[in-house]
């Protein structure tokens, strides 16, 4: 598994400790402060898989919706 610095360096945006990275047709989000917490969204913002609890998932989802424009090609 890549280290946190590598993930942060490759992220499209980092918002309040969450690294957002576009891969293929998905957006991978990793909590850099707690790397065991992650989520994968499709481009429509639907959760495909996660290890986050409901509260953290809600926060990551809100950050995604507010900042998706910065991740466009």
Coordinates of C-alpha atoms in Angstrom, one line a residue, residues 2-72:
X2 CA 1.3 3.5 -0.9
X3 CA 2.3 5.7 2.0
X4 CA 0.2 8.7 3.0
X5 CA 2.6 11.3 1.4
X6 CA 2.4 9.6 -2.0
X7 CA -1.4 9.5 -1.8
X8 CA -1.5 13.2 -0.8
X9 CA 0.9 14.1 -3.6
X10 CA -1.2 12.4 -6.2
X11 CA -4.6 13.7 -4.9
X12 CA -6.5 16.1 -7.2
X13 CA -7.6 18.1 -4.1
X14 CA -7.2 17.9 -0.4
X15 CA -9.9 19.3 1.8
X16 CA -9.7 19.4 5.6
X17 CA -7.5 16.3 5.7
X18 CA -9.4 14.3 3.0
X19 CA -7.5 13.4 -0.2
X20 CA -9.8 13.2 -3.2
X21 CA -8.3 11.4 -6.2
X22 CA -10.0 10.7 -9.6
X23 CA -9.3 7.2 -10.9
X24 CA -11.1 6.0 -14.0
X25 CA -14.8 6.7 -13.4
X26 CA -14.6 6.9 -9.6
X27 CA -13.4 9.3 -6.9
X28 CA -11.4 7.8 -4.1
X29 CA -11.3 9.6 -0.8
X30 CA -8.9 8.9 2.0
X31 CA -8.9 10.5 5.5
X32 CA -5.2 11.4 5.7
X33 CA -5.4 11.7 9.5
X34 CA -7.0 8.2 9.8
X35 CA -5.9 6.2 6.7
X36 CA -8.1 3.2 7.6
X37 CA -11.1 5.4 6.7
X38 CA -11.8 5.6 3.0
X39 CA -14.7 5.8 0.5
X40 CA -15.1 5.3 -3.2
X41 CA -17.7 7.3 -5.0
X42 CA -18.9 7.0 -8.6
X43 CA -19.0 10.2 -10.6
X44 CA -22.6 10.8 -9.6
X45 CA -21.6 10.9 -5.9
X46 CA -23.0 7.5 -5.0
X47 CA -21.0 5.3 -2.5
X48 CA -19.6 2.2 -4.1
X49 CA -17.6 1.0 -1.0
X50 CA -16.5 2.5 2.3
X51 CA -14.9 2.0 5.6
X52 CA -16.2 5.2 7.0
X53 CA -19.0 5.5 9.6
X54 CA -22.2 7.4 8.6
X55 CA -21.1 10.8 10.0
X56 CA -17.7 10.8 8.3
X57 CA -19.3 9.6 5.1
X58 CA -21.7 12.5 5.2
X59 CA -18.8 14.9 5.7
X60 CA -16.8 13.4 2.8
X61 CA -19.9 13.4 0.6
X62 CA -20.6 17.1 1.3
X63 CA -16.9 18.0 0.6
X64 CA -17.2 16.1 -2.7
X65 CA -20.4 17.9 -3.8
X66 CA -18.9 21.3 -2.9
X67 CA -15.6 20.8 -4.6
X68 CA -16.3 18.4 -7.6
X69 CA -15.8 21.4 -10.0
X70 CA -12.1 21.5 -9.0
X71 CA -11.6 17.9 -10.1
X72 CA -12.9 18.2 -13.6

